[in-house]
Every structure is written in C-alpha cells, then in structure tokens.
C-alpha cells in the first residue's frame, strides 16, 4: 500500500485505515502525521542485547528501549551472551524480561553448545521454546562437518541457520581489513577471502544437504554479495543481511586508530561498498540489520588491536539508510521498507504487520526529510561506541506503536 490515509487505532488494533476521515469520539487522541510516512514496524534481525552476562554493556531493557527509539518494533538478539543462548531456560529468561516492552524480542539461539563448536545445541528444544534462528554469532562454526550435521539435523523442521562467516585460521588477531590500512598501520589484517570462503562452503553444504535455508549475517565483501546472488539465481533458499556501516564507511575510517570504526567483519574497501550497494538495489541482499554491538568505554578505549569489536547501531540505522540509500537514489522508500521491515520477518517466517483495519497496530512513523545531528547522549542504549557521532542525517524515526504501546522517538 502506498497512499495517504487516516488511521484510527484502538486497544492496540487498527480500527480504520482509509482516505476517508475516521469518525472518532471527542476523547480520542489525535496525532497529526501530515508530513510523516507510516511504515509497518521496522525489524532488526541482528542485535546484541548482552543479557544475560554482559549487563554493563546493555540490558534487555536498555537495548529494547534503544530499538524503539530508533524506530524498531522487533529485534532478534544474538546468542553470544554469558551463558550463551543454548538452552530453553535462557530463551525463556530473555522472553520473560522483554515481555512488557514495546519491542518484540526474539532469540537467535546457538548452533553448538556454549558456541564452542564441539557439540550441537538442543536445536529442536530451542525451537519449541521460541528461538527463530540459529547461529554461533560472534564466531563461525569452524568445522564443515559440524555445519553439515546442523543442516541435516534441522531438515525435518526446516529451521534457519545463519552464519557469522569467518574462516578463523585466516583472521587470528586481526584488527582491520587486510590491505592498504593493515599495511599502513602495521596491524594484522582480515582478508575478504576469509569471509568468502565460509559463504561459499556453507552455500555448497546447504545445497548438498537438500537445499536447506541459510542466511549470511553482516556480510561485508564484494565476493559474498556475488556468491549469494549466484546461489539465489540457482534457486537456493539463501538470504543475507548487511549493516549500515558496511555500505557507508570504508577501511580508511580506522585512521588515527579510531576504535569506534573497529568491528568484525572489519570495514572494507570502496569496491566492496559499491558491490553491496548494487546488491541492496538488485535484491541480492535481503535485509538491513545493525549488528548493534554495545561495549563499555573501558573495553573500547584501549590499544587498537585490543579494543572490542563492534559498534552500536539501533538508533542510527533508519537515519543512515534513508540518507545513504533513499536520498541518494539507491533504494526507493518501498525498498527501504522491504529491507528493514518486510524481508527480515519473511526470512524468519514471522507474521507481517499489515496496515489494514482489524490488524494489530505495529507501526513506525518516519519523517523522511527531517535533518538531524547524531547525538549519542540522547540514545537509550547504555553504550556510546558509534563512528557516526555528529553526522548530519536526513530521515528521522518519530514514533512507534506496538503491543498497544506508543513510543515517541527522542533523537533530537
Ligand atoms: O563487531 C562485532 N561485534 N561482530 C560480531 O560478530 C560480534 C559483535 C559483538 O558481540 O560485540
């Protein structure tokens, strides 16, 4: 749907959605959304909420508040917690902690116990407790044999495996992309081919195990984009996501030992960015996901090679995507909605929020033309590790409605 309409929401449900004005009672609150675009609630399928175990970086409460402040109504939290999300107990703990908030928080459970790569986690039990996908994120399932076993094991229920694609034997102690910056700065590099090798391996395995569902997390290389495009063209059931920093910033951002530009996978080259933009435009890349990775100051403000990997992303994702994809003509507004709302839920087989009468109100209100300055002191996340501090962006989340809760976004 792409139209101007009046929306009337009551008891968390859309009662009326039509170009005709709703006939409302005097007690109804009126929100003037004249210059706003209403999107189905945005969804981020890759965030680190850090709880349990790393509450000094983020909690389920602060992380979901940050999500709503950034315009999201749903997230998937990743399993590299302490303990890892590898048991029914941990999934249920997270669900309970998130149950009263404005954001639907789903779990990505681990593929292997404690994400150690040695033994499969109880995947079917995790499915029954509500996990929506499986990954050892933060690290890669190193053994092809283990990955094959996981593909075979989930076949009966057609579960989704997602991979942090990194051939660890090629990336030990890396700090930056392997190339110009690693040479100039004298730091150990992470070659793009270390990502491509795992993407290629897993695509081959997914095919070999009977065209299994497979999703590439935070891909960053031209090679990975090409491999996903080719696999899709062959009819494989694969999908992938990219984080805003990987379609905006190149490896030179780490100059001056900028620890807020250090992440895994690292920022790559202009050539990789061009390939990612092409993939976002032509459908080879399905989703934008932030890899929201909060870290405390004492974990970031240390010698570059020792600084923790990752940046926060929930409260800048929409602004960055609108600025660098929509306002540059790479993606239309409906493509942005696909990348940030429709496709993540489609990949995860979750119900789609529809903007129609009778449907639950799961909405994000956006001012697509509003210019604003990124000010991390206004963020709800506990951490400050962003390279986008001070950026002027065009496009601002204004409000979300979900589960009957209205959240006004406060980024300016
Ligand atoms: O930069 C990253 N940070 N990449 C990951 O894969 C993990 C994440 C984290 O958990 O901090």
Tab-separated table of C-alpha atoms and ligand atoms in Angstrom:
chain	number	residue	atom	x	y	z
A	1	UNK	CA	0.000	0.000	0.000
A	2	UNK	CA	1.327	3.437	-0.902
A	3	UNK	CA	-1.319	6.027	-0.148
A	4	UNK	CA	-2.484	8.863	2.098
A	5	UNK	CA	-4.891	7.646	4.728
A	6	UNK	CA	-6.411	8.296	8.115
A	7	UNK	CA	-5.587	5.735	10.790
A	8	UNK	CA	-7.636	5.106	13.886
A	9	UNK	CA	-6.079	2.863	16.466
A	10	UNK	CA	-7.931	1.497	19.465
A	11	UNK	CA	-6.844	-1.077	22.011
A	12	UNK	CA	-3.663	-1.769	20.062
A	13	UNK	CA	-5.564	-2.543	16.868
A	14	UNK	CA	-6.119	-0.604	13.664
A	15	UNK	CA	-9.864	0.132	13.593
A	16	UNK	CA	-9.937	2.246	10.467
A	17	UNK	CA	-7.465	2.797	7.626
A	18	UNK	CA	-8.824	4.719	4.692
A	19	UNK	CA	-8.506	8.018	2.811
A	20	UNK	CA	-11.837	8.933	4.436
A	21	UNK	CA	-11.605	10.558	7.852
A	22	UNK	CA	-12.342	8.276	10.768
A	23	UNK	CA	-15.387	9.188	12.856
A	24	UNK	CA	-13.806	9.432	16.241
A	25	UNK	CA	-15.153	10.374	19.625
A	26	UNK	CA	-14.047	13.560	21.371
A	27	UNK	CA	-11.919	11.664	23.868
A	28	UNK	CA	-9.737	10.161	21.118
A	29	UNK	CA	-6.186	11.488	20.995
A	30	UNK	CA	-5.318	12.951	17.599
A	31	UNK	CA	-1.778	12.682	16.262
A	32	UNK	CA	-1.063	14.977	13.362
A	33	UNK	CA	1.023	12.863	10.995
A	34	UNK	CA	0.602	15.127	7.985
A	35	UNK	CA	4.169	15.012	6.738
A	36	UNK	CA	5.034	11.639	8.101
A	37	UNK	CA	5.312	8.259	6.439
A	38	UNK	CA	3.812	5.335	8.320
A	39	UNK	CA	5.678	2.091	7.757
A	40	UNK	CA	4.985	-1.408	9.047
A	41	UNK	CA	7.092	-1.627	12.236
A	42	UNK	CA	10.796	-1.871	11.455
A	43	UNK	CA	12.604	-5.089	12.367
A	44	UNK	CA	16.311	-5.592	13.141
A	45	UNK	CA	17.276	-9.244	12.901
A	46	UNK	CA	20.781	-8.858	14.363
A	47	UNK	CA	21.309	-7.116	17.696
A	48	UNK	CA	23.331	-7.871	20.801
A	49	UNK	CA	21.245	-7.193	23.904
A	50	UNK	CA	24.079	-8.595	26.072
A	51	UNK	CA	21.836	-10.006	28.780
A	52	UNK	CA	22.441	-12.373	30.497
A	53	UNK	CA	26.048	-11.865	31.439
A	54	UNK	CA	27.224	-8.559	29.993
A	55	UNK	CA	24.795	-6.120	31.572
A	56	UNK	CA	27.477	-3.449	31.889
A	57	UNK	CA	27.271	-3.041	28.078
A	58	UNK	CA	23.493	-3.319	27.603
A	59	UNK	CA	20.445	-4.917	29.151
A	60	UNK	CA	17.294	-6.257	27.563
A	61	UNK	CA	15.568	-3.144	28.875
A	62	UNK	CA	18.065	-0.562	27.577
A	63	UNK	CA	18.534	-2.436	24.302
A	64	UNK	CA	14.825	-2.667	23.548
A	65	UNK	CA	14.331	0.977	24.564
A	66	UNK	CA	17.096	1.858	22.089
A	67	UNK	CA	15.356	-0.246	19.441
A	68	UNK	CA	12.054	1.591	19.917
A	69	UNK	CA	13.890	4.940	19.988
A	70	UNK	CA	15.418	4.009	16.629
A	71	UNK	CA	12.024	3.156	15.146
A	72	UNK	CA	12.092	-0.627	15.555
A	73	UNK	CA	9.211	-2.740	16.829
A	74	UNK	CA	11.001	-6.085	16.626
A	75	UNK	CA	14.534	-7.418	17.078
A	76	UNK	CA	16.394	-10.702	17.207
A	77	UNK	CA	19.050	-10.911	19.904
A	78	UNK	CA	22.197	-12.858	19.275
A	79	UNK	CA	23.465	-15.764	21.409
A	80	UNK	CA	26.937	-14.602	22.478
A	81	UNK	CA	25.746	-13.908	26.000
A	82	UNK	CA	27.013	-15.495	29.232
A	83	UNK	CA	25.745	-18.183	29.357
A	84	UNK	CA	25.169	-18.425	25.622
A	85	UNK	CA	21.591	-18.754	24.410
A	86	UNK	CA	21.850	-22.518	24.101
A	87	UNK	CA	19.141	-23.694	26.486
A	88	UNK	CA	15.399	-23.399	26.872
A	89	UNK	CA	15.994	-21.688	30.210
A	90	UNK	CA	17.934	-18.802	28.654
A	91	UNK	CA	15.453	-18.310	25.805
A	92	UNK	CA	12.593	-18.209	28.304
A	93	UNK	CA	14.522	-15.817	30.564
A	94	UNK	CA	15.007	-13.363	27.690
A	95	UNK	CA	11.394	-13.660	26.560
A	96	UNK	CA	10.189	-13.012	30.095
A	97	UNK	CA	12.446	-9.976	30.512
A	98	UNK	CA	11.226	-8.486	27.221
A	99	UNK	CA	7.570	-9.345	27.624
A	100	UNK	CA	6.311	-5.965	28.858
A	101	UNK	CA	8.226	-3.736	26.462
A	102	UNK	CA	7.304	-2.016	23.220
A	103	UNK	CA	9.560	-4.263	21.150
A	104	UNK	CA	9.084	-7.906	20.179
A	105	UNK	CA	12.391	-9.521	21.167
A	106	UNK	CA	13.110	-12.879	19.551
A	107	UNK	CA	16.089	-15.125	20.178
A	108	UNK	CA	18.725	-16.398	17.825
A	109	UNK	CA	19.946	-19.483	19.675
A	110	UNK	CA	23.386	-21.044	19.358
A	111	UNK	CA	24.068	-23.837	16.859
A	112	UNK	CA	26.564	-25.506	19.190
A	113	UNK	CA	26.655	-25.763	22.974
A	114	UNK	CA	28.293	-22.683	24.530
A	115	UNK	CA	29.091	-21.668	20.907
A	116	UNK	CA	32.166	-23.864	21.318
A	117	UNK	CA	31.770	-25.695	18.016
A	118	UNK	CA	32.119	-29.141	19.589
A	119	UNK	CA	28.579	-30.429	20.079
A	120	UNK	CA	25.189	-29.398	18.674
A	121	UNK	CA	22.933	-27.370	20.983
A	122	UNK	CA	19.452	-28.861	21.594
A	123	UNK	CA	18.093	-27.202	18.461
A	124	UNK	CA	14.609	-28.676	18.477
A	125	UNK	CA	14.104	-27.898	22.154
A	126	UNK	CA	15.256	-24.344	21.423
A	127	UNK	CA	12.790	-24.171	18.544
A	128	UNK	CA	9.954	-25.263	20.835
A	129	UNK	CA	10.889	-22.578	23.336
A	130	UNK	CA	10.629	-19.934	20.609
A	131	UNK	CA	14.073	-19.429	19.008
A	132	UNK	CA	13.634	-18.085	15.468
A	133	UNK	CA	17.082	-18.901	14.066
A	134	UNK	CA	20.422	-20.453	14.994
A	135	UNK	CA	23.980	-19.136	14.836
A	136	UNK	CA	27.216	-19.162	16.836
A	137	UNK	CA	27.462	-15.431	16.057
A	138	UNK	CA	30.464	-13.579	17.308
A	139	UNK	CA	32.271	-16.575	15.851
A	140	UNK	CA	31.841	-19.012	12.992
A	141	UNK	CA	31.001	-22.717	13.140
A	142	UNK	CA	34.501	-23.672	12.077
A	143	UNK	CA	34.017	-27.317	11.259
A	144	UNK	CA	32.311	-28.107	7.960
A	145	UNK	CA	31.335	-31.445	9.438
A	146	UNK	CA	29.539	-29.734	12.361
A	147	UNK	CA	27.760	-27.404	9.957
A	148	UNK	CA	26.697	-30.325	7.804
A	149	UNK	CA	25.364	-32.104	10.859
A	150	UNK	CA	23.401	-28.983	11.847
A	151	UNK	CA	21.891	-28.694	8.344
A	152	UNK	CA	20.894	-32.369	8.457
A	153	UNK	CA	19.512	-32.124	11.964
A	154	UNK	CA	17.227	-29.137	11.276
A	155	UNK	CA	15.965	-30.557	7.966
A	156	UNK	CA	12.809	-32.098	9.434
A	157	UNK	CA	11.609	-28.739	10.797
A	158	UNK	CA	13.220	-26.595	8.099
A	159	UNK	CA	14.891	-24.304	10.644
A	160	UNK	CA	17.050	-21.340	9.619
A	161	UNK	CA	20.798	-21.493	10.192
A	162	UNK	CA	22.665	-18.222	9.993
A	163	UNK	CA	26.403	-17.824	9.956
A	164	UNK	CA	28.982	-15.291	11.065
A	165	UNK	CA	31.124	-16.035	8.009
A	166	UNK	CA	34.767	-16.023	9.102
A	167	UNK	CA	37.459	-18.596	8.356
A	168	UNK	CA	39.225	-18.123	11.674
A	169	UNK	CA	42.536	-19.653	10.592
A	170	UNK	CA	42.947	-16.656	8.249
A	171	UNK	CA	41.894	-13.974	10.716
A	172	UNK	CA	43.635	-14.720	14.019
A	173	UNK	CA	44.324	-11.475	15.942
A	174	UNK	CA	43.075	-9.287	13.105
A	175	UNK	CA	42.414	-5.614	13.794
A	176	UNK	CA	41.450	-4.205	10.373
A	177	UNK	CA	40.749	-5.236	6.789
A	178	UNK	CA	43.776	-6.800	5.086
A	179	UNK	CA	45.012	-4.309	2.517
A	180	UNK	CA	46.126	-0.706	2.448
A	181	UNK	CA	45.199	0.114	6.050
A	182	UNK	CA	46.707	-3.019	7.608
A	183	UNK	CA	49.950	-2.249	5.768
A	184	UNK	CA	49.990	1.449	6.683
A	185	UNK	CA	49.047	0.938	10.323
A	186	UNK	CA	51.129	-2.170	10.865
A	187	UNK	CA	48.110	-4.124	12.088
A	188	UNK	CA	47.099	-7.688	11.389
A	189	UNK	CA	44.564	-7.848	8.569
A	190	UNK	CA	41.392	-9.847	7.969
A	191	UNK	CA	41.326	-10.696	4.261
A	192	UNK	CA	37.988	-10.535	2.447
A	193	UNK	CA	38.580	-14.066	1.214
A	194	UNK	CA	38.216	-15.353	4.804
A	195	UNK	CA	34.560	-14.289	4.655
A	196	UNK	CA	34.036	-15.526	1.099
A	197	UNK	CA	35.405	-18.994	1.850
A	198	UNK	CA	32.786	-19.638	4.547
A	199	UNK	CA	29.957	-18.168	2.468
A	200	UNK	CA	30.952	-20.475	-0.392
A	201	UNK	CA	31.398	-23.504	1.899
A	202	UNK	CA	28.024	-23.032	3.568
A	203	UNK	CA	26.168	-22.391	0.321
A	204	UNK	CA	27.620	-25.652	-1.033
A	205	UNK	CA	26.700	-27.511	2.164
A	206	UNK	CA	23.174	-26.061	2.255
A	207	UNK	CA	22.677	-27.297	-1.293
A	208	UNK	CA	24.263	-30.691	-0.602
A	209	UNK	CA	22.062	-31.235	2.457
A	210	UNK	CA	18.895	-30.798	0.394
A	211	UNK	CA	18.522	-27.092	-0.360
A	212	UNK	CA	18.418	-26.044	3.290
A	213	UNK	CA	17.567	-22.484	4.397
A	214	UNK	CA	20.694	-20.434	5.068
A	215	UNK	CA	21.278	-16.782	5.995
A	216	UNK	CA	24.548	-14.838	5.860
A	217	UNK	CA	24.958	-12.435	8.777
A	218	UNK	CA	26.550	-8.982	8.377
A	219	UNK	CA	28.197	-9.677	5.026
A	220	UNK	CA	30.850	-7.156	4.038
A	221	UNK	CA	32.617	-8.227	0.852
A	222	UNK	CA	32.001	-7.997	-2.893
A	223	UNK	CA	32.686	-11.742	-3.031
A	224	UNK	CA	29.932	-12.564	-0.522
A	225	UNK	CA	27.409	-10.464	-2.471
A	226	UNK	CA	28.325	-12.310	-5.673
A	227	UNK	CA	28.084	-15.732	-4.010
A	228	UNK	CA	24.613	-15.012	-2.581
A	229	UNK	CA	23.430	-13.591	-5.910
A	230	UNK	CA	24.605	-16.684	-7.776
A	231	UNK	CA	23.111	-19.091	-5.231
A	232	UNK	CA	19.752	-17.329	-5.442
A	233	UNK	CA	19.868	-17.466	-9.238
A	234	UNK	CA	20.389	-21.233	-8.962
A	235	UNK	CA	17.262	-21.486	-6.816
A	236	UNK	CA	18.877	-21.947	-3.415
A	237	UNK	CA	16.905	-20.825	-0.373
A	238	UNK	CA	19.528	-18.411	0.889
A	239	UNK	CA	19.362	-14.853	2.171
A	240	UNK	CA	21.735	-12.310	3.644
A	241	UNK	CA	21.903	-9.042	5.544
A	242	UNK	CA	24.230	-6.047	5.608
A	243	UNK	CA	24.867	-3.473	8.329
A	244	UNK	CA	24.693	0.276	7.566
A	245	UNK	CA	28.378	0.786	8.445
A	246	UNK	CA	29.346	-1.673	5.722
A	247	UNK	CA	27.530	0.249	2.980
A	248	UNK	CA	28.721	3.684	4.191
A	249	UNK	CA	32.208	3.556	5.693
A	250	UNK	CA	35.368	2.197	4.125
A	251	UNK	CA	38.533	0.932	5.796
A	252	UNK	CA	40.117	4.379	5.883
A	253	UNK	CA	37.714	5.277	8.727
A	254	UNK	CA	40.059	3.469	11.144
A	255	UNK	CA	42.790	6.072	10.507
A	256	UNK	CA	44.059	7.664	13.711
A	257	UNK	CA	43.298	4.344	15.442
A	258	UNK	CA	39.589	5.111	15.628
A	259	UNK	CA	38.343	2.300	17.862
A	260	UNK	CA	34.737	3.155	17.000
A	261	UNK	CA	35.458	2.002	13.466
A	262	UNK	CA	36.695	-1.404	14.651
A	263	UNK	CA	34.298	-4.261	14.160
A	264	UNK	CA	34.011	-7.814	12.935
A	265	UNK	CA	33.862	-8.100	9.961
A	266	UNK	CA	36.035	-5.004	9.502
A	267	UNK	CA	35.230	-2.027	7.298
A	268	UNK	CA	36.283	-2.944	3.756
A	269	UNK	CA	37.118	-1.084	0.543
A	270	UNK	CA	35.185	1.251	-1.779
A	271	UNK	CA	34.916	-1.654	-4.226
A	272	UNK	CA	33.135	-3.743	-1.582
A	273	UNK	CA	30.797	-0.848	-0.776
A	274	UNK	CA	29.904	-0.470	-4.467
A	275	UNK	CA	29.099	-4.192	-4.683
A	276	UNK	CA	26.950	-4.009	-1.541
A	277	UNK	CA	25.021	-1.010	-2.883
A	278	UNK	CA	24.430	-2.962	-6.081
A	279	UNK	CA	23.259	-5.966	-4.038
A	280	UNK	CA	20.898	-3.804	-1.992
A	281	UNK	CA	19.426	-2.345	-5.170
A	282	UNK	CA	19.059	-5.586	-7.163
A	283	UNK	CA	17.729	-7.853	-4.394
A	284	UNK	CA	20.858	-9.965	-3.860
A	285	UNK	CA	20.894	-8.601	-0.289
A	286	UNK	CA	17.615	-9.113	1.566
A	287	UNK	CA	17.892	-7.168	4.799
A	288	UNK	CA	19.500	-4.291	6.626
A	289	UNK	CA	20.494	-5.375	10.153
A	290	UNK	CA	22.581	-3.320	12.531
A	291	UNK	CA	24.758	-5.854	14.388
A	292	UNK	CA	24.138	-3.438	17.297
A	293	UNK	CA	27.162	-4.308	19.450
A	294	UNK	CA	27.395	-2.161	22.585
A	295	UNK	CA	30.684	-2.111	24.505
A	296	UNK	CA	31.710	-0.149	27.581
A	297	UNK	CA	34.290	2.649	27.348
A	298	UNK	CA	36.962	0.636	29.125
A	299	UNK	CA	36.607	-2.118	26.501
A	300	UNK	CA	36.944	0.299	23.600
A	301	UNK	CA	39.349	2.973	24.773
A	302	UNK	CA	42.432	0.760	24.791
A	303	UNK	CA	45.242	-0.063	22.370
A	304	UNK	CA	43.594	-0.502	18.944
A	305	UNK	CA	44.406	-4.169	18.474
A	306	UNK	CA	42.949	-4.968	21.906
A	307	UNK	CA	39.752	-2.894	21.544
A	308	UNK	CA	36.483	-4.837	21.473
A	309	UNK	CA	34.885	-5.321	18.053
A	310	UNK	CA	31.579	-3.724	17.261
A	311	UNK	CA	29.509	-0.557	17.195
A	312	UNK	CA	26.038	0.397	18.359
A	313	UNK	CA	23.502	0.783	15.567
A	314	UNK	CA	19.861	0.717	16.624
A	315	UNK	CA	19.410	4.464	16.899
A	316	UNK	CA	21.190	5.411	13.675
A	317	UNK	CA	20.094	2.629	11.303
A	318	UNK	CA	16.991	4.254	9.835
A	319	UNK	CA	18.592	7.703	9.517
A	320	UNK	CA	21.676	6.229	7.841
A	321	UNK	CA	19.639	4.050	5.482
A	322	UNK	CA	17.414	6.938	4.422
A	323	UNK	CA	20.390	9.272	3.996
A	324	UNK	CA	22.712	6.898	2.148
A	325	UNK	CA	20.227	4.720	0.239
A	326	UNK	CA	16.944	6.597	-0.202
A	327	UNK	CA	18.130	10.194	-0.605
A	328	UNK	CA	20.941	9.064	-2.913
A	329	UNK	CA	18.549	7.170	-5.186
A	330	UNK	CA	19.963	3.692	-4.468
A	331	UNK	CA	16.658	2.498	-2.981
A	332	UNK	CA	13.062	3.690	-3.124
A	333	UNK	CA	11.071	4.146	0.061
A	334	UNK	CA	9.266	0.852	-0.542
A	335	UNK	CA	12.608	-0.893	-0.982
A	336	UNK	CA	13.712	0.559	2.380
A	337	UNK	CA	10.525	-0.896	3.900
A	338	UNK	CA	11.349	-4.263	2.336
A	339	UNK	CA	14.918	-4.205	3.637
A	340	UNK	CA	14.064	-3.012	7.148
A	341	UNK	CA	10.638	-4.500	7.839
A	342	UNK	CA	9.199	-6.994	5.349
A	343	UNK	CA	12.227	-9.093	4.437
A	344	UNK	CA	13.654	-9.714	7.920
A	345	UNK	CA	10.270	-11.097	9.027
A	346	UNK	CA	9.929	-13.044	5.763
A	347	UNK	CA	13.369	-14.634	6.203
A	348	UNK	CA	12.384	-15.605	9.766
A	349	UNK	CA	8.866	-16.804	8.857
A	350	UNK	CA	7.338	-14.294	11.277
A	351	UNK	CA	3.903	-12.724	10.682
A	352	UNK	CA	3.980	-9.476	8.704
A	353	UNK	CA	2.362	-6.413	10.281
A	354	UNK	CA	-0.271	-5.171	7.844
A	355	UNK	CA	-1.587	-1.621	7.773
A	356	UNK	CA	-5.262	-2.504	7.465
A	357	UNK	CA	-8.328	-2.385	9.669
A	358	UNK	CA	-8.587	-5.266	12.094
A	359	UNK	CA	-4.800	-5.771	12.226
A	360	UNK	CA	-2.652	-5.206	15.321
A	361	UNK	CA	-1.079	-1.740	15.168
A	362	UNK	CA	2.632	-2.419	14.593
A	363	UNK	CA	3.864	0.802	13.032
A	364	UNK	CA	6.819	3.141	12.625
A	365	UNK	CA	6.199	6.829	11.895
A	366	UNK	CA	9.022	8.447	9.945
A	367	UNK	CA	9.855	11.981	8.856
A	368	UNK	CA	11.845	11.053	5.755
A	369	UNK	CA	13.026	14.598	5.054
A	370	UNK	CA	13.960	15.743	8.553
A	371	UNK	CA	17.621	16.652	9.013
A	372	UNK	CA	19.161	15.910	12.384
A	373	UNK	CA	22.537	15.574	14.022
A	374	UNK	CA	23.517	12.247	15.597
A	375	UNK	CA	23.909	12.914	19.333
A	376	UNK	CA	24.753	9.734	21.258
A	377	UNK	CA	23.976	11.470	24.577
A	378	UNK	CA	20.303	11.239	23.571
A	379	UNK	CA	20.458	7.489	22.897
A	380	UNK	CA	18.763	4.939	25.143
A	381	UNK	CA	21.491	2.326	24.655
A	382	UNK	CA	23.948	2.017	27.532
A	383	UNK	CA	26.996	2.350	25.310
A	384	UNK	CA	28.452	5.123	23.191
A	385	UNK	CA	30.579	3.284	20.644
A	386	UNK	CA	29.476	4.811	17.350
A	387	UNK	CA	31.565	6.248	14.500
A	388	UNK	CA	28.562	8.345	13.447
A	389	UNK	CA	28.646	10.856	16.323
A	390	UNK	CA	27.975	14.313	14.818
A	391	UNK	CA	26.832	13.029	11.410
A	392	UNK	CA	24.052	15.069	9.810
A	393	UNK	CA	21.384	12.650	8.614
A	394	UNK	CA	18.208	13.137	6.600
A	395	UNK	CA	15.327	10.968	7.782
A	396	UNK	CA	14.212	10.503	11.369
A	397	UNK	CA	12.060	7.962	13.223
A	398	UNK	CA	9.338	9.870	15.054
A	399	UNK	CA	7.189	7.295	16.803
A	400	UNK	CA	6.466	3.588	17.058
A	401	UNK	CA	3.282	1.812	18.059
A	402	UNK	CA	3.393	-1.844	19.031
A	403	UNK	CA	1.687	-4.044	21.615
A	404	UNK	CA	-0.546	-1.071	22.426
A	405	UNK	CA	2.479	0.984	23.498
A	406	UNK	CA	3.262	4.334	21.896
A	407	UNK	CA	6.944	5.309	21.933
A	408	UNK	CA	7.982	8.781	20.918
A	409	UNK	CA	11.479	8.625	19.460
A	410	UNK	CA	13.773	11.191	21.070
A	411	UNK	CA	16.827	11.533	18.897
A	412	UNK	CA	16.820	15.327	18.581
B	1	LIG	O1	31.836	-6.495	15.700
B	1	LIG	C1	31.216	-7.420	16.183
B	1	LIG	N1	30.770	-7.382	17.446
B	1	LIG	N2	30.994	-8.506	15.432
B	1	LIG	C2	30.463	-9.626	15.939
B	1	LIG	O2	30.282	-10.577	15.202
B	1	LIG	C3	30.128	-9.698	17.378
B	1	LIG	C4	29.870	-8.378	17.915
B	1	LIG	C5	29.832	-8.339	19.434
B	1	LIG	O3	29.184	-9.224	20.018
B	1	LIG	O4	30.389	-7.422	20.021
